Amino acid sequence: MSCTCSRAGSPEIAKSNQETRPKIRTLKPVDEDPMIGETPPSALNSWLTPNPLFYIRNHFPFPSVFDPSESTWEIAVDGAISNPHELRFDDLLNLPRRTLAVTMECAGNNRRDLEPTVPGNQFDTGAVSTAVWTGASLADVLRTADLEPESVEILFEGADSGEPEPGKEIQSYLRSLPIEIARHPDTIIAYEMNGEPLTVEHGAPVRLVVPGWYGMASVKWLQRITVLTKPFKGYFQTYKYVVRYQNGNERPVREMQVKSFISSPRHKSILKGGAICLSGFAWSGRSEIDQVELSADGGHSWESADLLGPSTRYSWQQWNYSWGPAKRGHHTIISRARDTRGNVQPMRSVWNELGYEVNGATSLCLDVL
């Protein structure tokens, strides 16, 4: 079944603030120190997330950076390379520009859905957003550094720092990437977001953007790039952002898992009978979405939704479905997605100690008059 629903956004870069900023400009607050906020439900109907409503997740307070309109920022490039140097902001601007539409999701998105409750920010659905990012390919930067043959990882350091938890030493936010991901042409050092210069809350003046990976990999306020000959074992690499299962097994958090959600109508809506248009989004790491299905009978039967709107490798896929309820009363609608690699969104999320990669099939409750 198909329907005609309004849709917003496109992969074209917005040309003005008005194109990226709706009337409602308030994030859904999660924490204040450091600042953490979810994209509100009103903005989750748009393919392109307005900059002021793009979710914010930080481990430490915003660093004291200069006015991002200035161009005096430098990134130290060192480690196992033949050419240690300082990479200036203007140097990035002189490299070929690369522009990508990328959906970014916090690894703890939907953590509130897990039972029993796990520690960490209790995100609902809004720790996910999509923007068009512009910057220089990290591969171009690494090419000028001349990496040594035994290099295995690239370490990235942000200008933010603090105690990751009480009793731990003060440290910068540090994350590493495997060489093959760092050298991928779509891993970029970004300086624009939806056609505008980055703001401080989103990593100005420059940040890493790692398409397809959870947001913890996209280091903000990037100030140092270090080439390593051994895997990095830092706090945010081997203690946090690790999926630890009940059976004792664990693995690192990396690519986003296949996932979907229903953005319209709102949960617990009361609607009149007749055809009801359901819509939402689906995404899956570094793969495109192949199918989104809806069920109104607890998963016993499924119907395919229509995929529409922009479709890129790294951005979410919008979908619509026209549902005709068989009777009045209370209904629960479930959505699930499948990507082009055959990965299917599970019916239930897998509980893990820190509440990462929550991607169980989502449900929407409606009352039909």
Short mmCIF file of C-alpha atoms in Angstrom, two decimals:
data_model
loop_
_atom_site.label_atom_id
_atom_site.label_comp_id
_atom_site.label_asym_id
_atom_site.label_seq_id
_atom_site.Cartn_x
_atom_site.Cartn_y
_atom_site.Cartn_z
CA MET A 1 0.00 0.00 0.00
CA SER A 2 1.25 3.49 -0.72
CA CYS A 3 0.39 6.98 0.43
CA THR A 4 1.40 10.54 -0.20
CA CYS A 5 2.99 12.09 2.87
CA SER A 6 4.89 15.34 3.12
CA ARG A 7 8.63 15.02 3.36
CA ALA A 8 11.39 17.48 4.11
CA GLY A 9 15.05 17.72 3.34
CA SER A 10 17.34 16.73 0.49
CA PRO A 11 21.03 16.04 0.03
CA GLU A 12 21.51 19.56 -1.31
CA ILE A 13 23.29 21.86 1.10
CA ALA A 14 20.94 24.42 2.62
CA LYS A 15 21.57 27.93 1.33
CA SER A 16 20.41 29.92 4.34
CA ASN A 17 19.68 29.62 8.04
CA GLN A 18 15.97 29.64 7.30
CA GLU A 19 16.27 26.47 5.24
CA THR A 20 17.88 24.55 8.11
CA ARG A 21 16.21 26.12 11.15
CA PRO A 22 12.49 25.70 11.81
CA LYS A 23 10.51 27.70 14.34
CA ILE A 24 11.08 25.18 17.14
CA ARG A 25 14.75 25.42 18.12
CA THR A 26 15.03 23.53 21.36
CA LEU A 27 16.80 20.23 21.95
CA LYS A 28 15.22 17.74 24.31
CA PRO A 29 17.53 18.07 27.38
CA VAL A 30 19.23 15.00 28.80
CA ASP A 31 22.00 16.59 30.90
CA GLU A 32 23.48 20.05 31.49
CA ASP A 33 27.07 19.41 32.63
CA PRO A 34 28.28 18.50 30.11
CA MET A 35 25.55 19.60 27.73
CA ILE A 36 23.66 16.65 26.23
CA GLY A 37 20.45 16.91 24.24
CA GLU A 38 18.32 14.83 21.88
CA THR A 39 16.78 15.89 18.60
CA PRO A 40 13.11 16.59 19.49
CA PRO A 41 10.33 14.52 17.89
CA SER A 42 9.22 17.55 15.85
CA ALA A 43 12.53 17.45 13.93
CA LEU A 44 12.60 13.69 13.39
CA ASN A 45 10.17 14.08 10.48
CA SER A 46 12.82 15.85 8.42
CA TRP A 47 15.37 14.02 6.27
CA LEU A 48 17.88 16.78 6.97
CA THR A 49 18.22 17.72 10.64
CA PRO A 50 18.41 21.49 11.29
CA ASN A 51 21.76 22.41 12.82
CA PRO A 52 20.30 23.77 16.11
CA LEU A 53 18.33 20.53 16.53
CA PHE A 54 21.12 18.07 15.71
CA TYR A 55 21.61 15.98 18.85
CA ILE A 56 24.53 16.79 21.17
CA ARG A 57 26.53 14.19 23.11
CA ASN A 58 29.67 15.21 25.00
CA HIS A 59 31.76 13.57 27.71
CA PHE A 60 33.34 16.82 28.86
CA PRO A 61 32.37 20.53 28.82
CA PHE A 62 32.88 22.45 25.61
CA PRO A 63 36.55 23.42 25.26
CA SER A 64 37.55 27.08 25.17
CA VAL A 65 38.19 27.52 21.46
CA PHE A 66 38.71 30.71 19.55
CA ASP A 67 36.08 32.28 17.33
CA PRO A 68 35.54 29.54 14.72
CA SER A 69 35.42 32.22 12.01
CA GLU A 70 39.17 32.73 12.48
CA SER A 71 41.64 30.46 10.70
CA THR A 72 44.45 30.05 13.21
CA TRP A 73 43.52 26.53 14.35
CA GLU A 74 46.23 23.91 13.92
CA ILE A 75 46.18 20.12 14.11
CA ALA A 76 49.38 18.37 15.14
CA VAL A 77 50.15 15.38 12.88
CA ASP A 78 52.75 13.06 14.43
CA GLY A 79 53.60 9.48 15.43
CA ALA A 80 54.89 6.80 13.06
CA ILE A 81 55.32 9.10 10.06
CA SER A 82 58.21 10.55 8.08
CA ASN A 83 56.77 14.06 8.03
CA PRO A 84 55.53 15.34 11.42
CA HIS A 85 53.90 18.75 10.96
CA GLU A 86 51.18 21.16 11.99
CA LEU A 87 48.12 21.12 9.76
CA ARG A 88 46.59 24.59 9.63
CA PHE A 89 42.93 25.35 9.08
CA ASP A 90 43.81 27.06 5.80
CA ASP A 91 45.66 23.90 4.71
CA LEU A 92 42.39 21.96 5.02
CA LEU A 93 40.57 24.57 2.95
CA ASN A 94 43.19 24.17 0.20
CA LEU A 95 42.61 20.41 -0.05
CA PRO A 96 39.85 19.02 -2.34
CA ARG A 97 36.42 19.49 -0.75
CA ARG A 98 34.38 16.40 -0.01
CA THR A 99 30.65 16.63 0.80
CA LEU A 100 28.61 13.75 2.22
CA ALA A 101 25.14 13.27 3.67
CA VAL A 102 25.70 11.27 6.86
CA THR A 103 23.34 9.97 9.54
CA MET A 104 25.06 10.00 12.91
CA GLU A 105 23.71 8.05 15.89
CA CYS A 106 24.92 7.96 19.48
CA ALA A 107 25.86 4.42 20.49
CA GLY A 108 23.51 4.79 23.49
CA ASN A 109 20.45 5.88 21.52
CA ASN A 110 17.26 4.19 22.87
CA ARG A 111 19.13 3.07 25.99
CA ARG A 112 15.97 3.78 27.99
CA ASP A 113 14.30 0.82 26.24
CA LEU A 114 16.52 -1.77 27.92
CA GLU A 115 15.33 -3.82 30.89
CA PRO A 116 16.77 -4.07 33.42
CA THR A 117 17.97 -0.46 33.35
CA VAL A 118 21.63 0.16 32.54
CA PRO A 119 23.81 3.16 33.51
CA GLY A 120 24.44 6.09 31.20
CA ASN A 121 22.36 8.80 29.58
CA GLN A 122 18.79 7.56 29.28
CA PHE A 123 18.20 8.40 25.63
CA ASP A 124 14.86 7.85 23.95
CA THR A 125 14.85 7.92 20.14
CA GLY A 126 16.39 11.35 19.50
CA ALA A 127 20.13 10.69 19.74
CA VAL A 128 20.29 10.37 15.95
CA SER A 129 20.40 13.08 13.27
CA THR A 130 21.38 13.62 9.65
CA ALA A 131 23.46 16.44 8.18
CA VAL A 132 25.39 17.24 5.03
CA TRP A 133 29.05 17.52 6.03
CA THR A 134 31.83 19.20 4.05
CA GLY A 135 35.55 18.96 4.68
CA ALA A 136 38.79 17.42 3.54
CA SER A 137 39.28 13.69 3.14
CA LEU A 138 41.46 12.34 5.95
CA ALA A 139 43.18 10.18 3.33
CA ASP A 140 44.55 13.33 1.68
CA VAL A 141 45.96 14.49 5.00
CA LEU A 142 47.57 11.12 5.75
CA ARG A 143 49.06 10.95 2.28
CA THR A 144 51.17 14.04 2.98
CA ALA A 145 52.35 12.57 6.31
CA ASP A 146 54.01 9.49 4.72
CA LEU A 147 53.01 6.71 7.15
CA GLU A 148 55.52 4.08 8.20
CA PRO A 149 54.79 0.53 6.91
CA GLU A 150 54.09 -0.90 10.39
CA SER A 151 51.29 1.62 11.13
CA VAL A 152 48.07 -0.05 12.33
CA GLU A 153 45.81 2.68 13.73
CA ILE A 154 45.29 6.44 13.66
CA LEU A 155 44.61 8.14 17.00
CA PHE A 156 42.52 11.33 17.22
CA GLU A 157 42.55 13.78 20.13
CA GLY A 158 39.89 16.39 20.82
CA ALA A 159 40.50 19.68 22.62
CA ASP A 160 37.94 18.73 25.30
CA SER A 161 39.15 17.14 28.52
CA GLY A 162 38.08 16.20 32.03
CA GLU A 163 37.49 13.29 34.41
CA PRO A 164 35.70 10.51 32.50
CA GLU A 165 34.38 9.33 35.85
CA PRO A 166 35.09 10.19 39.50
CA GLY A 167 38.58 9.12 40.51
CA LYS A 168 39.92 8.80 36.97
CA GLU A 169 42.74 11.08 35.84
CA ILE A 170 41.93 14.14 33.73
CA GLN A 171 42.35 13.28 30.07
CA SER A 172 41.41 14.40 26.59
CA TYR A 173 38.79 12.63 24.54
CA LEU A 174 40.78 10.09 22.51
CA ARG A 175 39.63 7.54 19.93
CA SER A 176 41.45 5.57 17.24
CA LEU A 177 40.46 4.10 13.87
CA PRO A 178 41.88 1.16 11.93
CA ILE A 179 44.11 2.23 9.05
CA GLU A 180 41.63 1.04 6.42
CA ILE A 181 38.81 3.19 7.83
CA ALA A 182 41.07 6.22 8.32
CA ARG A 183 42.29 5.95 4.74
CA HIS A 184 38.80 5.57 3.28
CA PRO A 185 38.09 8.63 1.12
CA ASP A 186 34.74 9.22 2.86
CA THR A 187 36.28 9.67 6.32
CA ILE A 188 36.61 13.44 6.49
CA ILE A 189 37.85 16.28 8.65
CA ALA A 190 34.74 18.46 8.50
CA TYR A 191 34.50 22.22 8.81
CA GLU A 192 30.96 22.76 7.49
CA MET A 193 27.59 21.35 8.51
CA ASN A 194 24.56 21.84 6.26
CA GLY A 195 26.39 24.55 4.36
CA GLU A 196 27.34 26.55 7.46
CA PRO A 197 30.57 26.69 9.48
CA LEU A 198 30.59 24.27 12.39
CA THR A 199 29.42 25.71 15.70
CA VAL A 200 31.28 25.05 18.95
CA GLU A 201 28.70 22.53 20.20
CA HIS A 202 29.25 20.46 17.07
CA GLY A 203 33.03 20.53 17.15
CA ALA A 204 34.15 23.84 15.65
CA PRO A 205 36.38 24.64 14.04
CA VAL A 206 37.03 21.08 12.77
CA ARG A 207 35.89 17.58 13.66
CA LEU A 208 36.19 14.06 12.37
CA VAL A 209 33.19 12.52 10.58
CA VAL A 210 33.32 8.73 10.20
CA PRO A 211 30.33 7.70 8.03
CA GLY A 212 28.52 4.56 9.12
CA TRP A 213 30.11 4.38 12.57
CA TYR A 214 28.43 5.37 15.81
CA GLY A 215 29.03 8.97 16.82
CA MET A 216 31.78 8.28 19.37
CA ALA A 217 34.22 7.82 16.46
CA SER A 218 33.66 11.32 15.06
CA VAL A 219 35.99 13.21 17.41
CA LYS A 220 35.08 16.88 17.88
CA TRP A 221 37.43 19.86 18.24
CA LEU A 222 40.16 17.84 16.54
CA GLN A 223 43.61 19.02 17.62
CA ARG A 224 45.96 16.05 17.11
CA ILE A 225 46.34 13.09 14.72
CA THR A 226 48.85 10.42 15.78
CA VAL A 227 49.85 7.39 13.72
CA LEU A 228 50.25 4.27 15.89
CA THR A 229 52.11 1.00 15.41
CA LYS A 230 50.11 -0.71 18.18
CA PRO A 231 46.35 -0.68 18.92
CA PHE A 232 45.20 2.12 21.22
CA LYS A 233 44.03 1.01 24.68
CA GLY A 234 42.55 4.24 26.07
CA TYR A 235 39.51 4.69 28.31
CA PHE A 236 37.05 5.51 25.51
CA GLN A 237 38.39 2.67 23.39
CA THR A 238 38.59 -0.35 25.67
CA TYR A 239 36.43 0.49 28.73
CA LYS A 240 33.66 2.62 27.25
CA TYR A 241 32.16 1.86 23.86
CA VAL A 242 32.50 -1.87 24.32
CA VAL A 243 29.47 -4.16 24.13
CA ARG A 244 29.67 -6.49 27.14
CA TYR A 245 27.14 -9.29 27.14
CA GLN A 246 25.75 -11.21 30.09
CA ASN A 247 27.77 -14.28 29.16
CA GLY A 248 31.03 -12.35 29.58
CA ASN A 249 31.80 -11.91 25.88
CA GLU A 250 32.57 -8.44 24.60
CA ARG A 251 33.38 -6.60 21.37
CA PRO A 252 34.06 -2.98 20.40
CA VAL A 253 31.29 -0.65 19.25
CA ARG A 254 31.90 0.28 15.61
CA GLU A 255 29.39 0.31 12.73
CA MET A 256 25.79 1.34 13.34
CA GLN A 257 23.35 -1.56 13.39
CA VAL A 258 20.34 -1.83 11.06
CA LYS A 259 17.46 0.10 12.58
CA SER A 260 14.16 1.85 11.89
CA PHE A 261 11.63 3.94 13.74
CA ILE A 262 8.17 5.42 13.15
CA SER A 263 8.28 9.22 13.27
CA SER A 264 4.66 9.96 12.36
CA PRO A 265 2.06 9.86 13.74
CA ARG A 266 3.19 10.39 17.31
CA HIS A 267 3.16 7.62 19.88
CA LYS A 268 -0.22 7.34 21.66
CA SER A 269 -2.02 9.44 19.04
CA ILE A 270 -5.82 9.31 18.79
CA LEU A 271 -6.87 9.21 15.14
CA LYS A 272 -10.02 8.94 13.05
CA GLY A 273 -10.58 5.80 10.99
CA GLY A 274 -9.74 5.47 7.31
CA ALA A 275 -6.33 5.30 5.67
CA ILE A 276 -3.63 6.42 8.10
CA CYS A 277 -0.26 7.44 6.75
CA LEU A 278 2.67 6.06 8.73
CA SER A 279 6.17 7.34 8.04
CA GLY A 280 9.64 7.10 9.47
CA PHE A 281 13.31 6.44 8.78
CA ALA A 282 15.68 3.49 8.59
CA TRP A 283 19.48 3.25 8.43
CA SER A 284 22.32 0.75 8.69
CA GLY A 285 25.94 1.75 9.10
CA ARG A 286 27.76 1.65 5.77
CA SER A 287 24.94 -0.11 3.87
CA GLU A 288 21.81 1.21 2.23
CA ILE A 289 18.32 0.13 3.26
CA ASP A 290 16.70 -2.53 1.09
CA GLN A 291 13.30 -2.88 2.77
CA VAL A 292 11.15 -1.57 5.63
CA GLU A 293 8.21 -3.67 6.84
CA LEU A 294 5.26 -2.90 9.12
CA SER A 295 3.19 -5.27 11.24
CA ALA A 296 -0.09 -4.57 13.03
CA ASP A 297 -0.54 -8.05 14.52
CA GLY A 298 2.48 -8.47 16.77
CA GLY A 299 4.84 -9.60 14.02
CA HIS A 300 2.73 -12.48 12.65
CA SER A 301 2.40 -10.80 9.24
CA TRP A 302 4.31 -7.98 7.56
CA GLU A 303 3.67 -5.49 4.76
CA SER A 304 6.36 -3.56 2.87
CA ALA A 305 6.51 0.22 3.14
CA ASP A 306 7.42 2.51 0.23
CA LEU A 307 10.97 3.84 0.27
CA LEU A 308 11.13 7.43 -0.91
CA GLY A 309 13.14 10.60 -0.87
CA PRO A 310 16.92 10.89 -0.94
CA SER A 311 18.92 7.69 -0.71
CA THR A 312 22.66 7.67 -0.08
CA ARG A 313 25.05 5.10 1.32
CA TYR A 314 25.52 6.84 4.66
CA SER A 315 22.19 8.55 5.31
CA TRP A 316 18.91 7.25 6.60
CA GLN A 317 16.11 6.22 4.25
CA GLN A 318 12.67 7.76 4.55
CA TRP A 319 9.65 5.49 4.17
CA ASN A 320 5.84 5.74 4.05
CA TYR A 321 3.03 3.24 4.49
CA SER A 322 -0.74 3.65 4.16
CA TRP A 323 -2.40 1.60 6.86
CA GLY A 324 -6.11 0.82 6.91
CA PRO A 325 -7.05 -0.37 10.42
CA ALA A 326 -9.43 -3.32 10.34
CA LYS A 327 -11.28 -2.13 13.43
CA ARG A 328 -11.53 0.69 15.92
CA GLY A 329 -9.72 0.67 19.21
CA HIS A 330 -6.14 0.30 20.34
CA HIS A 331 -3.43 -0.80 17.89
CA THR A 332 0.31 -1.43 18.08
CA ILE A 333 2.34 -0.99 14.89
CA ILE A 334 5.87 -2.45 14.61
CA SER A 335 8.54 -1.46 12.08
CA ARG A 336 11.66 -3.34 11.07
CA ALA A 337 14.32 -2.76 8.40
CA ARG A 338 16.63 -4.84 6.23
CA ASP A 339 19.80 -3.55 4.58
CA THR A 340 21.43 -4.47 1.26
CA ARG A 341 23.84 -6.85 3.02
CA GLY A 342 20.92 -8.91 4.33
CA ASN A 343 21.05 -7.69 7.95
CA VAL A 344 17.55 -7.62 9.49
CA GLN A 345 16.53 -5.49 12.45
CA PRO A 346 15.85 -7.89 15.35
CA MET A 347 12.53 -7.99 17.16
CA ARG A 348 14.29 -7.47 20.49
CA SER A 349 17.40 -5.55 21.46
CA VAL A 350 20.23 -7.50 23.04
CA TRP A 351 20.81 -6.38 26.62
CA ASN A 352 24.39 -5.38 27.38
CA GLU A 353 26.12 -3.86 30.39
CA LEU A 354 26.53 -0.30 29.05
CA GLY A 355 23.44 -0.12 26.85
CA TYR A 356 24.93 0.23 23.37
CA GLU A 357 23.57 -0.61 19.90
CA VAL A 358 19.92 -0.76 20.98
CA ASN A 359 18.18 -1.62 17.69
CA GLY A 360 15.20 -3.84 18.46
CA ALA A 361 12.08 -3.38 16.31
CA THR A 362 10.24 -0.25 17.44
CA SER A 363 6.53 -0.05 18.12
CA LEU A 364 3.92 2.71 17.97
CA CYS A 365 0.66 2.68 19.92
CA LEU A 366 -2.42 4.28 18.37
CA ASP A 367 -6.11 4.58 19.23
CA VAL A 368 -8.47 4.66 16.26
CA LEU A 369 -11.94 6.16 16.70
#
